JSON list of C-alpha atoms in Angstrom, two decimals:
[
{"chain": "Y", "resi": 135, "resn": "UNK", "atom": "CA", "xyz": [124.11, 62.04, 209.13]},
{"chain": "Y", "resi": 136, "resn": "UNK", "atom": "CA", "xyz": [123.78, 65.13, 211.26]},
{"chain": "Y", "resi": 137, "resn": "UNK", "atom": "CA", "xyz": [120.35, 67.07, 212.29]},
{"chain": "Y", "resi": 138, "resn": "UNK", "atom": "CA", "xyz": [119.48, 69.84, 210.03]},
{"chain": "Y", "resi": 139, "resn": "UNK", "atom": "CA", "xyz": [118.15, 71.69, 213.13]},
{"chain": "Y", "resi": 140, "resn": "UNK", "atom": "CA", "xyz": [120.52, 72.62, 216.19]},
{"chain": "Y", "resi": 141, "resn": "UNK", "atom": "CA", "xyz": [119.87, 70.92, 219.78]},
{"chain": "Y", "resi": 142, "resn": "UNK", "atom": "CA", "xyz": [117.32, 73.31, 220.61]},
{"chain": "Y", "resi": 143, "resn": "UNK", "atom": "CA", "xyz": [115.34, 73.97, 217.96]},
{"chain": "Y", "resi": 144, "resn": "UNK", "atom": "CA", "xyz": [115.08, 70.30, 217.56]},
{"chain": "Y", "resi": 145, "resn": "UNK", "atom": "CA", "xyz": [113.82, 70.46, 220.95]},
{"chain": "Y", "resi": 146, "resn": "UNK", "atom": "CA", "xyz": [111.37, 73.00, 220.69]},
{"chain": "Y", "resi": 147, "resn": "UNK", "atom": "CA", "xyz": [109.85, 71.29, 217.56]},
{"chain": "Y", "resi": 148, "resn": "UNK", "atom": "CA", "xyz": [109.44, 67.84, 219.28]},
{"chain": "Y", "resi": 149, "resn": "UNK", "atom": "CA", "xyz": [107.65, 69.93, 221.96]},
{"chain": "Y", "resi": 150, "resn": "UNK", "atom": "CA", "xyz": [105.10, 71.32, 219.71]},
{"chain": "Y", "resi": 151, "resn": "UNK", "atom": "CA", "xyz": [103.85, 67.89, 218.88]},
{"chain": "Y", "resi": 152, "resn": "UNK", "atom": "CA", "xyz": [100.56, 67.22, 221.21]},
{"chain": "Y", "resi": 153, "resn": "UNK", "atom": "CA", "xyz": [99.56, 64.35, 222.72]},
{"chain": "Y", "resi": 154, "resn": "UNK", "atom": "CA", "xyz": [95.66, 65.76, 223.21]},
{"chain": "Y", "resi": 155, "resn": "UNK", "atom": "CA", "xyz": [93.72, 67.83, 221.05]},
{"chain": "Y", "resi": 156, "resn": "UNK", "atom": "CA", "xyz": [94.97, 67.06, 218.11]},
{"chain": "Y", "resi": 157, "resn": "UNK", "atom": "CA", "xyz": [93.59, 68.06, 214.51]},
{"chain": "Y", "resi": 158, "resn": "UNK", "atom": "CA", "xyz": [92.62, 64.52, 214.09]},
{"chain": "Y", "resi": 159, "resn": "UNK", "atom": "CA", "xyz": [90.71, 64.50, 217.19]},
{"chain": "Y", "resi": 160, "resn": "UNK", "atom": "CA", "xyz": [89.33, 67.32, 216.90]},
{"chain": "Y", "resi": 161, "resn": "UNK", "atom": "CA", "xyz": [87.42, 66.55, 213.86]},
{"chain": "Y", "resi": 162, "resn": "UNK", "atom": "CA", "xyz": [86.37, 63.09, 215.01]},
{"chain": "Y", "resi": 163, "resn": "UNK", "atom": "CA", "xyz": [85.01, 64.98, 218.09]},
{"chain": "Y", "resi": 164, "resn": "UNK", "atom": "CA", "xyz": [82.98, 68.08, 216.05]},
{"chain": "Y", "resi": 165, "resn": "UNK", "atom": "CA", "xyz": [81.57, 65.48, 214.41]},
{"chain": "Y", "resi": 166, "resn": "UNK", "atom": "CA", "xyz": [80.02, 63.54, 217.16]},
{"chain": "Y", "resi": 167, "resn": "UNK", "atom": "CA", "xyz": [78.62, 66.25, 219.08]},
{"chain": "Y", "resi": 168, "resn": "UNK", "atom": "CA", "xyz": [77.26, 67.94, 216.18]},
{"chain": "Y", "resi": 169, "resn": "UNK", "atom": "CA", "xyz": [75.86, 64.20, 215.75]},
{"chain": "Y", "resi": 170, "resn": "UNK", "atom": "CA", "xyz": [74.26, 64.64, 219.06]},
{"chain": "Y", "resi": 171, "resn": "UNK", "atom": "CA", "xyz": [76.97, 62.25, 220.89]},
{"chain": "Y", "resi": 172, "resn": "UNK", "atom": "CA", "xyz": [78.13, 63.20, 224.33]},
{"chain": "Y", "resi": 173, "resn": "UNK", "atom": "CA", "xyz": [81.44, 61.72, 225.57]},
{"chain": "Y", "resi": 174, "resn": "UNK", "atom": "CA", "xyz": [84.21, 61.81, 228.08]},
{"chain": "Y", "resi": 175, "resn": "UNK", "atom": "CA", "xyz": [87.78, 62.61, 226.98]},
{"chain": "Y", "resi": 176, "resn": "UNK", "atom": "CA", "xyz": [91.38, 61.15, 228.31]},
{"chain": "Y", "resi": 177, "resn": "UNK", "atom": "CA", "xyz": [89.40, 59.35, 230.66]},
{"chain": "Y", "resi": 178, "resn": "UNK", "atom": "CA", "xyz": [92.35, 58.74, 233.28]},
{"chain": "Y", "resi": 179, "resn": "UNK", "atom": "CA", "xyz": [90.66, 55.46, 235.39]},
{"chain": "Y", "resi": 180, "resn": "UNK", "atom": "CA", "xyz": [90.78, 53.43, 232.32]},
{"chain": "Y", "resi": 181, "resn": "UNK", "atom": "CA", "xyz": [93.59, 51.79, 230.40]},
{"chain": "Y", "resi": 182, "resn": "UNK", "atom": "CA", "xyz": [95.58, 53.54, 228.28]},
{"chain": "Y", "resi": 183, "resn": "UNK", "atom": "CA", "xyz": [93.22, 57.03, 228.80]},
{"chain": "Y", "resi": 184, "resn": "UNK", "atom": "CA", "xyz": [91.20, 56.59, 225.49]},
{"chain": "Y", "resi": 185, "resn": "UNK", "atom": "CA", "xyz": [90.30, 59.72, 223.61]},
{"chain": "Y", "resi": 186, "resn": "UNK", "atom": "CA", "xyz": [86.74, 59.62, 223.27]},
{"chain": "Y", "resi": 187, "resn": "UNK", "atom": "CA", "xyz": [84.81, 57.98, 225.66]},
{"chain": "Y", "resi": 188, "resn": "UNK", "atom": "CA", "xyz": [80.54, 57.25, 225.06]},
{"chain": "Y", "resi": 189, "resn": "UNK", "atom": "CA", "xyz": [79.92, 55.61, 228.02]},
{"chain": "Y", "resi": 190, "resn": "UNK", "atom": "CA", "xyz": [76.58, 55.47, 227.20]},
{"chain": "Y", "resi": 191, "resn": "UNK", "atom": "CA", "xyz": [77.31, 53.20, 224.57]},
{"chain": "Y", "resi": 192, "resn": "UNK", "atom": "CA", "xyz": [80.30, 51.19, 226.34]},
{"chain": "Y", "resi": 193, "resn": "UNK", "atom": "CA", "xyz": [82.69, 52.57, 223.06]},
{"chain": "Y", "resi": 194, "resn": "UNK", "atom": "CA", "xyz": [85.96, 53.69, 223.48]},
{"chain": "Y", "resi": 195, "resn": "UNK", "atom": "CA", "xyz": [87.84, 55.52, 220.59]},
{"chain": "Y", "resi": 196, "resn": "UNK", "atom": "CA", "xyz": [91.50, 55.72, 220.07]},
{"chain": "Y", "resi": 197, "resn": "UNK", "atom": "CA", "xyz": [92.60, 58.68, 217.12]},
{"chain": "Y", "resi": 198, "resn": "UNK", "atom": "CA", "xyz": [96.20, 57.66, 216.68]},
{"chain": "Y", "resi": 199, "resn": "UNK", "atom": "CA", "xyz": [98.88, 58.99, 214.30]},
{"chain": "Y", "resi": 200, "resn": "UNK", "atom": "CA", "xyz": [100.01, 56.81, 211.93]},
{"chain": "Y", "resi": 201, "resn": "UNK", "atom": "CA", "xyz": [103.51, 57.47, 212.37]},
{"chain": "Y", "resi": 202, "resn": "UNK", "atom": "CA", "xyz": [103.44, 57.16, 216.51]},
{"chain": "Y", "resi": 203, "resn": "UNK", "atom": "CA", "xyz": [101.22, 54.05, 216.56]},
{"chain": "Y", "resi": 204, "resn": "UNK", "atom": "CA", "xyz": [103.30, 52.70, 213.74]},
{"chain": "Y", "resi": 205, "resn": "UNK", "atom": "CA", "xyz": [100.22, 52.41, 210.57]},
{"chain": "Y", "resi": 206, "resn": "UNK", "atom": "CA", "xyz": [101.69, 49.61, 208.44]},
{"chain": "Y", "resi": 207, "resn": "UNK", "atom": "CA", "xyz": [101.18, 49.73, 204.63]},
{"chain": "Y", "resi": 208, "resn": "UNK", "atom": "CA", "xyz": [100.45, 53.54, 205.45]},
{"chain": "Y", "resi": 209, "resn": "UNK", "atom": "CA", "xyz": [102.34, 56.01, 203.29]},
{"chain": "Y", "resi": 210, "resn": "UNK", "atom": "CA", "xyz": [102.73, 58.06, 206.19]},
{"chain": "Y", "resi": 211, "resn": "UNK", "atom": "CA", "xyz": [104.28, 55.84, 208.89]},
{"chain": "Y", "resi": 212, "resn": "UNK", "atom": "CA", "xyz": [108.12, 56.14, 207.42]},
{"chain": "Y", "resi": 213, "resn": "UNK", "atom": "CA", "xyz": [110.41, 54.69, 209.87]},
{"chain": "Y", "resi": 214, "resn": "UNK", "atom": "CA", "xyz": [113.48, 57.33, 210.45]},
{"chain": "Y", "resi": 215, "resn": "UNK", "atom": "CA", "xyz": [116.71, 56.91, 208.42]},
{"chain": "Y", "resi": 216, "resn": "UNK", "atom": "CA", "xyz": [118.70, 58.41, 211.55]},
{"chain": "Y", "resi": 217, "resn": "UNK", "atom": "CA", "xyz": [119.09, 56.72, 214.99]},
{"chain": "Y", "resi": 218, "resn": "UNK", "atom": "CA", "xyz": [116.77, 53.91, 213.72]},
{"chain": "Y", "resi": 219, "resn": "UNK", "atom": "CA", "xyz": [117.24, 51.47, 216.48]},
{"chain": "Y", "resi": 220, "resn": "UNK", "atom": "CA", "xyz": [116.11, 53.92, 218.76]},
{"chain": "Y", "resi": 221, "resn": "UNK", "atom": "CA", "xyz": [112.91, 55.12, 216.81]},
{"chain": "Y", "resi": 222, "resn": "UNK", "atom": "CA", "xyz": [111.85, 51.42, 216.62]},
{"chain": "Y", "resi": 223, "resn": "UNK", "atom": "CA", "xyz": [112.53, 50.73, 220.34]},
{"chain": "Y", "resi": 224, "resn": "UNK", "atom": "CA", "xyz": [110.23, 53.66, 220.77]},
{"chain": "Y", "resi": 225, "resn": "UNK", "atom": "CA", "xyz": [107.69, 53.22, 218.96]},
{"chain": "Y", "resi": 226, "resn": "UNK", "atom": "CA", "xyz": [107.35, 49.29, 219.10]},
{"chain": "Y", "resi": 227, "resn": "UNK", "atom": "CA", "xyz": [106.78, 50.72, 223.04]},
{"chain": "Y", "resi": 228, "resn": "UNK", "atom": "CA", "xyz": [104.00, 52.68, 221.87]},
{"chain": "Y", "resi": 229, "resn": "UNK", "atom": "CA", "xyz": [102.40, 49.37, 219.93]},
{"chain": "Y", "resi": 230, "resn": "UNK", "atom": "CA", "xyz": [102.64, 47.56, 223.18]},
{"chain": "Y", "resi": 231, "resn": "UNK", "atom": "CA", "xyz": [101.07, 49.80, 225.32]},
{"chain": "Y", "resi": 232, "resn": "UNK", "atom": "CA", "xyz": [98.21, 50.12, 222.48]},
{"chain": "Y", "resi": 233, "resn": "UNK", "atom": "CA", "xyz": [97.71, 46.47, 222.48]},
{"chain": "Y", "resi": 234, "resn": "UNK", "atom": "CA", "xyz": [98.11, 46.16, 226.32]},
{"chain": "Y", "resi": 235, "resn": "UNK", "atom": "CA", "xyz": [95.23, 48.71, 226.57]},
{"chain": "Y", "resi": 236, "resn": "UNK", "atom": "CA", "xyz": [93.11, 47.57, 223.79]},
{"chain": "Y", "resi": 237, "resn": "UNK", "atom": "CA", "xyz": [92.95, 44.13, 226.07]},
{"chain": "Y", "resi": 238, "resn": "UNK", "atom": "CA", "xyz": [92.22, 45.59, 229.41]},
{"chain": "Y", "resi": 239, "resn": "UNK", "atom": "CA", "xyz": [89.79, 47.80, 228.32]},
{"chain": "Y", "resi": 240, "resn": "UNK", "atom": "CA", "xyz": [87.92, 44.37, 226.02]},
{"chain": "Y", "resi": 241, "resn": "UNK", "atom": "CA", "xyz": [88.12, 42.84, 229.42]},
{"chain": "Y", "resi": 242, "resn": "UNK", "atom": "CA", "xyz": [86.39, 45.34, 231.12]},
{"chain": "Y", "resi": 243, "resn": "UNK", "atom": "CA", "xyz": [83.75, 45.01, 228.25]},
{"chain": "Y", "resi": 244, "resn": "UNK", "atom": "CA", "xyz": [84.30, 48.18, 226.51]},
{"chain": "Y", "resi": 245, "resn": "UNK", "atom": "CA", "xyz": [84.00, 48.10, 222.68]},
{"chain": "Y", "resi": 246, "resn": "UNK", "atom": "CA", "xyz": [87.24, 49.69, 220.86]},
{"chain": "Y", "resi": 247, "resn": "UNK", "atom": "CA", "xyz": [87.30, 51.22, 217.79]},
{"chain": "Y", "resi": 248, "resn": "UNK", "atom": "CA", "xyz": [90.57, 52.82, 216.22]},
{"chain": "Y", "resi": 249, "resn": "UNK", "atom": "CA", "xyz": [90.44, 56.00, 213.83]},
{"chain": "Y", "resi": 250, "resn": "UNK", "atom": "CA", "xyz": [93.97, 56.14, 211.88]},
{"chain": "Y", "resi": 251, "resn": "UNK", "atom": "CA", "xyz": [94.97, 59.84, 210.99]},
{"chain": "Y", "resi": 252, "resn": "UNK", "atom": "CA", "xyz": [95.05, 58.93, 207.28]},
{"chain": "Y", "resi": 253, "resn": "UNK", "atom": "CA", "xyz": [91.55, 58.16, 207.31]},
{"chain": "Y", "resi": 254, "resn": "UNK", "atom": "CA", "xyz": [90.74, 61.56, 208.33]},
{"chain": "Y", "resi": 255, "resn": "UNK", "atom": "CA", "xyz": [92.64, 63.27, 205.19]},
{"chain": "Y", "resi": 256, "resn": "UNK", "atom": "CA", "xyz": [90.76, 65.05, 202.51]},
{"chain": "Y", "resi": 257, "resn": "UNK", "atom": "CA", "xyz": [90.20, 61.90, 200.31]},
{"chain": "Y", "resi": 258, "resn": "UNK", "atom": "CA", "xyz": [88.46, 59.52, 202.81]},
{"chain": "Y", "resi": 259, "resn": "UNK", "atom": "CA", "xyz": [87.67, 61.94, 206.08]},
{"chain": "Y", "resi": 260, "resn": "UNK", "atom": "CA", "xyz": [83.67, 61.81, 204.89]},
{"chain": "Y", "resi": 261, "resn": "UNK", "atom": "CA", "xyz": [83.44, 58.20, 204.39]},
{"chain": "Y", "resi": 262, "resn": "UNK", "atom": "CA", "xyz": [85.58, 57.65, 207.79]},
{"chain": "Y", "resi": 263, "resn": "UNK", "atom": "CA", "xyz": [83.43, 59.49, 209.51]},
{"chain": "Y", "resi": 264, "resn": "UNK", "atom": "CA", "xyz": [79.98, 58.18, 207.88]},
{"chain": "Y", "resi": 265, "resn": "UNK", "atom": "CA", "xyz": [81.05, 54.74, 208.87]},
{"chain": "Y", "resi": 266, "resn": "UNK", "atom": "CA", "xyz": [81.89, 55.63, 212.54]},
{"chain": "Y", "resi": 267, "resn": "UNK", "atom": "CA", "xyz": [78.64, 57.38, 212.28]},
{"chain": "Y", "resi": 268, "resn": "UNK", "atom": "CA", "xyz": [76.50, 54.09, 211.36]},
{"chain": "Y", "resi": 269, "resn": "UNK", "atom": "CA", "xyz": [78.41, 52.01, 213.47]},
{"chain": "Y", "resi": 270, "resn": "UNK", "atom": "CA", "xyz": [77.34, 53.83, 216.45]},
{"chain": "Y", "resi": 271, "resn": "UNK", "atom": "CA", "xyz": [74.07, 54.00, 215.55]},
{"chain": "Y", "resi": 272, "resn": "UNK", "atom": "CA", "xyz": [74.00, 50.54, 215.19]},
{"chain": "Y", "resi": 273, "resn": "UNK", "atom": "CA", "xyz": [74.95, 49.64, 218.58]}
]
């Protein structure tokens, strides 16, 4: 099956998908400062350049799409009906390196915590963000 789009439209829409400030991140982050939480973002010296980063806490989060860091059981992480081999290889990649850095950064002592996109719809973004709430406070 052929692309709806041409070459470089195709292009130019891949483009337009960010890698920082997302929505998703966004929210999770308005939410913590308003909280009174201050934090580092894409921290490059550490594995895998978490997203948040309350070093005062030793707590690294990770927002990640559930279609890029492959959300099983999600309704939104579809693998691709077109050049599937290629989509897996890619994003089995991504997996990896979230694993890989997940370790490192447990070795270095940091706590990791991992906000799916889905949690952060219109259904469950209050409780999801509640919960991250208390946990910190906990700690």
């Amino acid at each position: 099956m052929t692309d709806v789009h041409s070459k470089n439209i195709r292009a130019y829409n891949m483009s337009r998908i960010r890698a920082k400030d997302t929505k998703p991140e966004l929210l999770v982050r308005q939410y913590l400062f308003a909280n009174g939480f201050r934090y580092r973002l894409h921290v490059k010296s550490l594995p895998g350049k978490p997203d948040i980063v309350l070093k005062k806490h030793n707590i690294i989060i990770f927002i990640h799409g559930c279609f890029w860091h492959q959300h099983l059981g999600c309704k939104y992480f579809v693998i691709p009906k077109t050049r599937t081999v290629w989509w897996m290889e890619k994003l089995n990649k991504n997996v990896m390196r979230d694993e890989k850095a997940q370790f490192d950064l447990e070795e270095l002592g940091w706590t990791v915590l991992i906000v799916w996109e889905c949690q952060l719809r219109s259904k469950s973004i209050q409780k999801t963000l509640e919960d991250l709430l208390s946990f910190l406070k906990k700690v």
